[in-house]
Coordinates of C-alpha atoms and ligand atoms in Angstrom, one line a residue:
M1 CA -33.3 -21.3 -29.4
K2 CA -35.0 -23.9 -27.4
Y3 CA -32.3 -26.4 -26.4
M4 CA -32.0 -29.0 -23.9
G5 CA -29.0 -27.7 -21.3
H6 CA -29.1 -24.4 -23.0
K7 CA -26.8 -22.1 -20.9
G8 CA -28.5 -18.7 -21.7
K9 CA -30.0 -18.3 -18.5
M10 CA -26.8 -19.1 -16.5
L11 CA -24.9 -16.6 -18.4
P12 CA -25.2 -13.7 -15.9
V13 CA -22.9 -15.8 -13.4
L14 CA -21.2 -18.1 -15.7
G15 CA -20.5 -15.4 -18.1
D16 CA -18.5 -13.3 -15.2
I17 CA -16.5 -16.6 -14.6
L18 CA -15.8 -17.1 -18.1
L19 CA -14.6 -13.7 -18.8
H20 CA -12.4 -13.8 -15.5
Y21 CA -10.6 -17.0 -16.8
A22 CA -10.5 -15.6 -20.3
D23 CA -8.0 -12.8 -19.4
G24 CA -5.0 -15.1 -19.6
A25 CA -6.1 -17.3 -22.6
G26 CA -5.1 -16.8 -26.1
K27 CA -8.0 -19.2 -27.4
I28 CA -11.3 -20.3 -25.9
A29 CA -12.8 -23.5 -26.9
D30 CA -16.6 -24.6 -26.4
P31 CA -16.5 -28.3 -27.6
F32 CA -19.9 -29.0 -26.8
C33 CA -21.4 -25.7 -28.0
G34 CA -25.0 -26.7 -28.8
S35 CA -27.3 -23.9 -29.4
A36 CA -24.2 -21.7 -29.7
T37 CA -25.3 -19.2 -26.9
V38 CA -22.0 -19.3 -25.1
S39 CA -19.6 -19.3 -28.1
W40 CA -21.6 -16.2 -29.2
F41 CA -21.3 -14.7 -25.8
L42 CA -17.7 -15.4 -25.8
A43 CA -17.0 -14.0 -29.4
E44 CA -19.2 -10.8 -28.8
N45 CA -17.5 -10.2 -25.4
T46 CA -13.7 -11.2 -25.5
D47 CA -10.8 -10.4 -28.0
K48 CA -10.0 -14.2 -27.9
E49 CA -10.3 -16.6 -30.9
I50 CA -13.2 -18.7 -30.0
V51 CA -13.1 -22.4 -31.2
A52 CA -16.4 -24.1 -31.5
G53 CA -17.5 -27.6 -32.0
D54 CA -19.9 -30.3 -31.5
I55 CA -20.8 -33.5 -33.0
Q56 CA -24.0 -32.2 -34.3
S57 CA -23.6 -30.1 -37.5
F58 CA -26.4 -27.6 -36.7
A59 CA -24.9 -26.7 -33.5
V60 CA -21.4 -25.8 -35.4
A61 CA -23.8 -23.9 -38.2
R62 CA -25.2 -21.8 -35.3
A63 CA -21.8 -21.2 -33.9
K64 CA -19.9 -20.2 -37.3
A65 CA -22.6 -17.7 -37.9
V66 CA -21.1 -15.4 -35.4
V67 CA -17.8 -16.6 -34.2
E68 CA -16.5 -16.6 -37.8
R69 CA -18.0 -13.3 -38.7
T70 CA -16.4 -9.9 -37.5
E71 CA -18.5 -7.6 -39.7
S72 CA -22.1 -6.9 -39.6
F73 CA -24.4 -6.4 -42.7
D74 CA -27.4 -4.9 -43.7
P75 CA -29.7 -8.3 -43.8
D76 CA -32.5 -6.5 -45.8
R77 CA -31.1 -6.9 -49.3
M78 CA -29.9 -10.6 -48.5
I79 CA -33.4 -11.6 -47.1
E80 CA -35.1 -10.1 -50.3
S81 CA -33.1 -11.9 -52.8
W82 CA -32.7 -15.3 -50.7
F83 CA -36.6 -15.1 -50.4
A84 CA -37.3 -14.2 -54.1
R85 CA -35.1 -17.2 -55.4
A86 CA -37.0 -19.5 -52.9
T87 CA -40.3 -18.1 -53.6
S88 CA -39.9 -18.8 -57.3
L89 CA -38.6 -22.3 -56.3
V90 CA -41.8 -22.9 -54.3
G91 CA -44.0 -21.5 -57.0
Q92 CA -42.6 -24.1 -59.4
I93 CA -43.7 -26.9 -57.1
A94 CA -47.2 -25.2 -56.8
S95 CA -47.5 -24.6 -60.3
H96 CA -48.0 -28.4 -60.7
F97 CA -51.3 -28.0 -58.8
P98 CA -54.8 -26.4 -60.2
N99 CA -55.1 -24.0 -57.3
N100 CA -51.3 -23.4 -56.8
L101 CA -50.5 -23.0 -53.0
R102 CA -54.1 -23.0 -52.3
S103 CA -54.3 -26.9 -53.3
I104 CA -51.2 -27.5 -50.9
E105 CA -52.3 -25.3 -47.9
P106 CA -54.2 -27.6 -45.5
N107 CA -57.8 -26.2 -44.4
L108 CA -57.1 -25.7 -40.5
T109 CA -60.3 -23.7 -39.6
D110 CA -62.0 -26.7 -37.9
P111 CA -60.1 -28.6 -35.2
K112 CA -62.7 -31.5 -35.4
Q113 CA -61.5 -32.1 -38.7
I114 CA -57.7 -32.3 -37.7
K115 CA -57.4 -36.1 -38.0
Q116 CA -58.5 -35.7 -41.6
V117 CA -56.6 -32.9 -42.4
V118 CA -53.5 -34.3 -41.1
T119 CA -53.7 -37.6 -42.8
Q120 CA -54.4 -35.9 -46.0
S121 CA -51.4 -33.8 -45.5
R122 CA -49.0 -36.7 -44.8
N123 CA -50.7 -38.6 -47.8
F124 CA -49.9 -35.7 -50.1
C125 CA -46.2 -35.1 -48.9
R126 CA -45.6 -39.1 -49.4
D127 CA -47.7 -39.9 -52.5
V128 CA -47.8 -36.8 -54.6
L129 CA -44.8 -34.3 -53.9
P130 CA -42.3 -36.9 -54.5
A131 CA -42.9 -37.1 -58.3
V132 CA -43.0 -33.2 -58.6
F133 CA -39.6 -33.3 -56.6
D134 CA -38.2 -35.9 -59.4
D135 CA -39.3 -33.6 -62.2
L136 CA -37.5 -30.5 -60.7
G137 CA -34.5 -32.3 -59.1
G138 CA -32.8 -31.0 -55.7
A139 CA -33.1 -32.3 -52.3
W140 CA -36.3 -31.9 -50.3
P141 CA -35.3 -33.7 -47.1
I142 CA -37.7 -31.5 -44.9
S143 CA -40.9 -32.2 -47.0
K144 CA -40.2 -35.9 -47.4
A145 CA -39.4 -36.7 -43.6
Y146 CA -41.6 -34.4 -41.9
G147 CA -44.3 -32.8 -44.2
G148 CA -47.6 -33.5 -42.5
Y149 CA -45.8 -34.4 -39.2
Y150 CA -43.7 -31.8 -37.6
Y151 CA -44.6 -29.2 -40.3
S152 CA -47.4 -28.3 -42.9
P153 CA -46.9 -29.2 -46.3
V154 CA -46.3 -25.6 -47.0
Q155 CA -44.0 -25.0 -44.3
S156 CA -41.8 -27.8 -45.4
L157 CA -41.4 -26.9 -48.8
V158 CA -40.6 -23.1 -47.8
F159 CA -37.8 -24.6 -45.5
D160 CA -36.6 -26.9 -48.1
A161 CA -36.5 -24.1 -50.9
L162 CA -34.8 -21.8 -48.5
R163 CA -32.2 -24.5 -47.9
Q164 CA -31.7 -25.0 -51.6
C165 CA -31.5 -21.2 -52.4
L166 CA -29.0 -20.2 -49.5
P167 CA -27.1 -17.0 -50.3
S168 CA -23.6 -18.0 -52.1
D169 CA -21.5 -15.3 -50.1
T170 CA -19.7 -17.1 -47.2
N171 CA -20.8 -14.9 -44.4
K172 CA -24.5 -14.2 -45.4
R173 CA -24.9 -17.9 -46.2
K174 CA -23.7 -18.8 -42.5
V175 CA -26.0 -16.4 -41.0
A176 CA -28.9 -17.6 -43.4
L177 CA -28.2 -21.2 -42.3
A178 CA -28.1 -20.6 -38.7
A179 CA -31.3 -18.6 -39.0
L180 CA -33.1 -21.4 -41.0
V181 CA -31.9 -23.8 -38.2
E182 CA -33.8 -21.5 -35.5
A183 CA -36.9 -21.3 -37.7
V184 CA -37.1 -25.1 -37.9
S185 CA -36.8 -25.3 -34.2
R186 CA -39.3 -22.7 -33.5
A187 CA -42.0 -23.9 -36.1
A188 CA -42.1 -27.6 -35.0
A189 CA -45.5 -29.2 -34.2
A190 CA -44.0 -31.2 -31.3
P191 CA -44.3 -31.0 -27.5
G192 CA -40.9 -30.4 -26.8
H193 CA -38.1 -30.9 -29.2
T194 CA -38.5 -33.1 -32.3
A195 CA -38.5 -36.2 -30.6
Q196 CA -42.3 -37.0 -31.7
P197 CA -44.7 -34.8 -33.5
F198 CA -48.1 -33.9 -31.9
Q199 CA -50.5 -36.6 -33.1
P200 CA -53.8 -35.5 -34.4
T201 CA -56.2 -36.1 -31.4
A202 CA -59.1 -33.9 -30.1
S203 CA -56.8 -32.7 -27.3
S204 CA -53.7 -31.9 -29.6
A205 CA -55.6 -30.3 -32.8
K206 CA -55.5 -26.7 -31.1
Y207 CA -51.3 -27.3 -31.1
I208 CA -51.1 -28.7 -34.4
I209 CA -53.2 -25.8 -35.7
E210 CA -51.2 -23.3 -34.0
A211 CA -47.8 -24.8 -35.0
W212 CA -48.8 -25.3 -38.6
T213 CA -50.1 -21.9 -39.1
R214 CA -46.6 -20.3 -38.1
N215 CA -45.3 -18.3 -40.8
S216 CA -42.0 -19.9 -42.0
W217 CA -40.9 -16.9 -43.8
S218 CA -41.2 -14.6 -40.7
L219 CA -39.5 -16.9 -38.4
V220 CA -36.6 -17.0 -40.7
K221 CA -36.6 -13.4 -41.5
N222 CA -36.7 -12.6 -37.6
A223 CA -33.9 -15.0 -36.9
V224 CA -31.7 -13.3 -39.7
E225 CA -32.4 -10.1 -38.3
E226 CA -31.4 -11.3 -34.9
I227 CA -28.2 -13.1 -36.0
S228 CA -26.9 -10.7 -38.4
T229 CA -26.4 -7.9 -35.8
R230 CA -24.0 -10.2 -33.8
T231 CA -20.3 -10.1 -34.6
A232 CA -17.3 -11.7 -33.3
L233 CA -14.4 -9.2 -31.9
V234 CA -11.9 -11.7 -33.2
K235 CA -12.4 -14.1 -36.1
G236 CA -12.8 -17.6 -34.6
K237 CA -13.8 -21.0 -36.0
G238 CA -16.3 -23.7 -35.8
S239 CA -15.8 -27.4 -36.8
V240 CA -17.7 -30.4 -36.4
G241 CA -16.5 -33.1 -34.3
D242 CA -15.7 -34.9 -31.1
F243 CA -14.5 -32.7 -28.1
R244 CA -11.0 -34.0 -28.7
K245 CA -10.9 -32.3 -32.0
T246 CA -11.7 -28.8 -30.6
I247 CA -9.6 -29.1 -27.8
A248 CA -6.6 -30.2 -30.1
H249 CA -6.6 -26.5 -31.7
L250 CA -5.4 -25.3 -28.4
N251 CA -2.1 -24.1 -26.9
E252 CA -0.8 -24.0 -23.5
G253 CA -2.8 -21.8 -21.2
D254 CA -5.8 -21.4 -23.1
L255 CA -9.4 -21.9 -21.7
V256 CA -12.1 -24.6 -22.2
F257 CA -15.7 -24.2 -21.3
A258 CA -17.3 -27.6 -21.5
D259 CA -20.9 -28.5 -21.2
P260 CA -21.2 -32.0 -21.9
P261 CA -24.5 -33.9 -22.5
Y262 CA -26.3 -35.1 -19.1
S263 CA -29.0 -36.8 -21.0
G264 CA -29.0 -40.8 -21.1
V265 CA -30.6 -40.3 -24.6
H266 CA -28.6 -39.0 -27.5
Y267 CA -29.2 -35.5 -28.5
S268 CA -29.8 -36.5 -32.1
R269 CA -32.9 -38.1 -31.3
F270 CA -34.4 -34.8 -30.3
Y271 CA -32.7 -32.5 -32.7
H272 CA -32.8 -34.5 -35.9
A273 CA -34.7 -32.0 -37.9
L274 CA -32.2 -29.4 -37.3
E275 CA -29.6 -31.7 -38.3
T276 CA -31.6 -32.5 -41.3
V277 CA -32.1 -28.8 -42.4
T278 CA -28.4 -28.2 -41.9
R279 CA -27.2 -31.2 -43.9
G280 CA -29.8 -30.9 -46.5
I281 CA -29.6 -34.8 -47.2
E282 CA -32.7 -36.9 -47.5
F283 CA -33.3 -40.0 -45.6
E284 CA -35.7 -43.0 -44.7
P285 CA -37.4 -41.6 -41.4
E286 CA -37.9 -44.3 -38.6
G287 CA -40.5 -44.7 -35.8
R288 CA -43.0 -42.2 -34.5
G289 CA -40.2 -39.6 -34.4
R290 CA -39.2 -40.0 -38.0
Y291 CA -35.7 -39.5 -37.2
P292 CA -32.8 -41.2 -39.4
S293 CA -31.7 -44.5 -38.2
I294 CA -29.3 -44.6 -35.2
D295 CA -26.1 -45.2 -37.5
K296 CA -27.0 -42.1 -39.5
R297 CA -27.2 -39.8 -36.3
P298 CA -24.2 -38.5 -34.4
S299 CA -24.0 -40.5 -31.1
S300 CA -22.4 -39.5 -27.9
E301 CA -20.2 -41.6 -25.3
F302 CA -21.8 -39.2 -22.8
S303 CA -25.2 -40.2 -23.4
K304 CA -24.6 -43.9 -22.8
K305 CA -24.4 -45.1 -19.2
T306 CA -21.6 -47.5 -19.9
T307 CA -19.2 -45.3 -21.3
A308 CA -20.0 -41.7 -19.8
K309 CA -17.8 -41.9 -16.9
Q310 CA -14.8 -42.8 -19.0
A311 CA -15.5 -40.1 -21.3
A312 CA -15.8 -37.6 -18.6
K313 CA -12.1 -38.5 -17.7
Q314 CA -11.0 -38.3 -21.1
L315 CA -12.4 -34.8 -21.3
L316 CA -10.5 -33.7 -18.2
D317 CA -7.2 -35.7 -19.6
A318 CA -7.5 -33.7 -23.0
C319 CA -7.6 -30.4 -21.2
L320 CA -4.6 -31.1 -18.8
T321 CA -2.6 -32.4 -21.7
K322 CA -2.9 -28.7 -23.2
R323 CA -2.4 -27.4 -19.8
A324 CA -5.7 -25.6 -20.3
T325 CA -7.9 -24.2 -17.8
L326 CA -11.4 -25.9 -17.9
I327 CA -14.7 -24.5 -16.8
L328 CA -17.1 -27.2 -16.7
T329 CA -21.0 -27.2 -16.0
F330 CA -23.0 -30.2 -15.1
P331 CA -26.0 -30.9 -12.8
T332 CA -25.0 -31.6 -9.4
V333 CA -26.9 -34.7 -9.1
G334 CA -29.5 -36.7 -11.0
A335 CA -28.6 -36.4 -14.4
S336 CA -30.1 -39.4 -16.4
N337 CA -26.6 -40.6 -17.9
G338 CA -25.6 -41.5 -14.5
L339 CA -23.0 -38.8 -13.9
G340 CA -22.8 -36.0 -11.2
S341 CA -20.8 -33.1 -11.0
N342 CA -18.7 -35.1 -8.2
D343 CA -17.5 -37.6 -10.9
F344 CA -15.6 -34.7 -12.5
V345 CA -14.5 -33.2 -9.2
E346 CA -13.2 -36.4 -7.8
Y347 CA -11.1 -37.3 -10.8
G348 CA -10.1 -33.5 -11.6
R349 CA -8.6 -33.2 -8.0
T350 CA -6.2 -36.0 -9.2
L351 CA -4.9 -34.2 -12.0
F352 CA -5.4 -30.4 -11.9
S353 CA -3.5 -28.2 -9.1
D354 CA -6.7 -26.3 -8.1
V355 CA -10.4 -27.3 -8.4
H356 CA -13.4 -25.0 -7.0
V357 CA -17.1 -25.6 -7.6
E358 CA -19.9 -23.0 -7.4
E359 CA -23.6 -24.1 -7.3
V360 CA -26.2 -22.2 -9.3
E361 CA -30.0 -22.9 -9.0
S362 CA -31.3 -24.1 -12.3
D363 CA -33.5 -26.4 -13.9
F364 CA -33.2 -29.1 -16.7
S365 CA -34.9 -30.7 -19.1
T366 CA -35.7 -34.7 -18.4
L367 CA -37.0 -35.1 -22.0
G368 CA -35.8 -38.7 -22.7
G369 CA -34.6 -41.3 -20.4
N370 CA -35.6 -40.2 -16.8
K371 CA -38.6 -42.7 -16.2
K372 CA -39.2 -41.6 -12.6
H373 CA -39.8 -38.1 -13.3
R374 CA -42.1 -37.3 -16.1
E375 CA -42.0 -33.5 -15.7
A376 CA -40.6 -31.8 -18.5
R377 CA -38.4 -29.6 -16.3
Q378 CA -36.8 -30.6 -12.8
A379 CA -35.5 -28.0 -10.4
C380 CA -31.9 -28.7 -9.6
N381 CA -28.7 -27.5 -8.8
E382 CA -26.0 -27.1 -11.5
S383 CA -22.4 -27.0 -10.7
I384 CA -19.9 -24.5 -12.3
I385 CA -16.5 -26.6 -11.8
C386 CA -13.2 -24.5 -12.4
F387 CA -10.1 -26.8 -12.9
V388 CA -6.9 -24.9 -13.3
P389 CA -3.8 -26.9 -14.1
Ligands
SAM401 C1 -25.6 -29.7 -22.7 S1 -25.3 -29.6 -24.6 C2 -24.7 -27.9 -24.7 C3 -25.6 -26.8 -24.5 C4 -24.9 -25.6 -24.8 N1 -23.8 -25.2 -23.9 C5 -25.8 -24.5 -25.1 O1 -25.8 -23.5 -24.0 O2 -26.7 -24.6 -25.6 C6 -24.2 -30.8 -24.8 C7 -23.8 -30.9 -26.5 O3 -22.8 -31.7 -26.6 C8 -22.8 -32.2 -27.8 N2 -22.1 -33.6 -27.7 C9 -22.3 -35.0 -27.3 N3 -21.3 -35.6 -27.4 C10 -20.1 -34.8 -27.7 C11 -18.8 -35.2 -28.0 N4 -18.3 -36.5 -27.7 N5 -17.9 -34.4 -28.6 C12 -18.5 -33.1 -28.8 N6 -20.0 -32.8 -28.7 C13 -20.8 -33.8 -28.2 C14 -24.3 -32.7 -28.2 O4 -24.6 -32.8 -29.4 C15 -24.8 -31.4 -27.5 O5 -25.1 -30.3 -28.4

């Protein structure tokens, strides 16, 4: 999944370091699990209980789909019955219109008409669909907030219907929800994440057409097939909350992998669509990005310059209190929340008996907040810092 600060590319180096330190631990915490790549790696490759956390629910939903599941299953039957229920629900919506789904599907054959098509789609989702939803009941947050913006009206309906019809079996439901998060991320008609949708200009027409014609069902199916094959060697757990809550589950000698935010803008501004599909709750969209108001989005002390340094210290304090070894990744310099890896190293040296640093070449997204450099990705060095109590 596309995610700001995703550690997938670093796993060849980072993974070896984590496996080395995992040896002596009973549990391993990933308190800023994000896309869940590292939690999944640890669950699949160690016989330790993985404890994943994040302040955003979609991140934890992703983690739970693997870390809490030790048995694989045949995804075909699950996909078939899940999709059948959702197809019937979409059909009930479509039956209100003379040509069923064809009345809802935007005509995307002529890029010159993009403005008109997008406006019609937005008006349809805002003015027509809500009355149909009221008749049928249920929550339709993707269609109401994002239909005609990040997603075509049909894509939005499919995502909402799939959300309403999730499987009831606990394990299958976890995989289905994680797959839905992935599909919503992949389908978005937006230049980066979901901070702002493409606008219907002549130059962006091709991007909107390309995104709106992505098949929601296939995106979900592919993600289910991928996630269902992954299982944890030992059952772990995921829970939504602050890093302190995740670290509180540990015992002396356990291991923490910490990958806190480096962005001066809250993650929830970029990933609200993923949070919306996970929570399934309708809201009043705000601004060009159509996100929920700030008080309804998770916010992080790491993403405020005034509190980031204190949060960094508290993270190190929390690990030391548990006598846990901490492996932390952070851009060496230039993070837009004002921190650098040295802030962690200097404070860590006052607390831990051994602190050592490895630097790896990386690149990181500057989306949001870094006004000096507008390129989407910046070459940089990322530090992997090992703090041993
Ligand atoms: C750099 S990302 C983690 C990326 C992840 N390691 C990956 O590979 O995808 C940082 C994450 O920290 C989460 N976060 C921010 N503040 C937090 C806090 N105080 N406690 C727990 N999670 C937090 C954000 O929601 C975000 O998902």
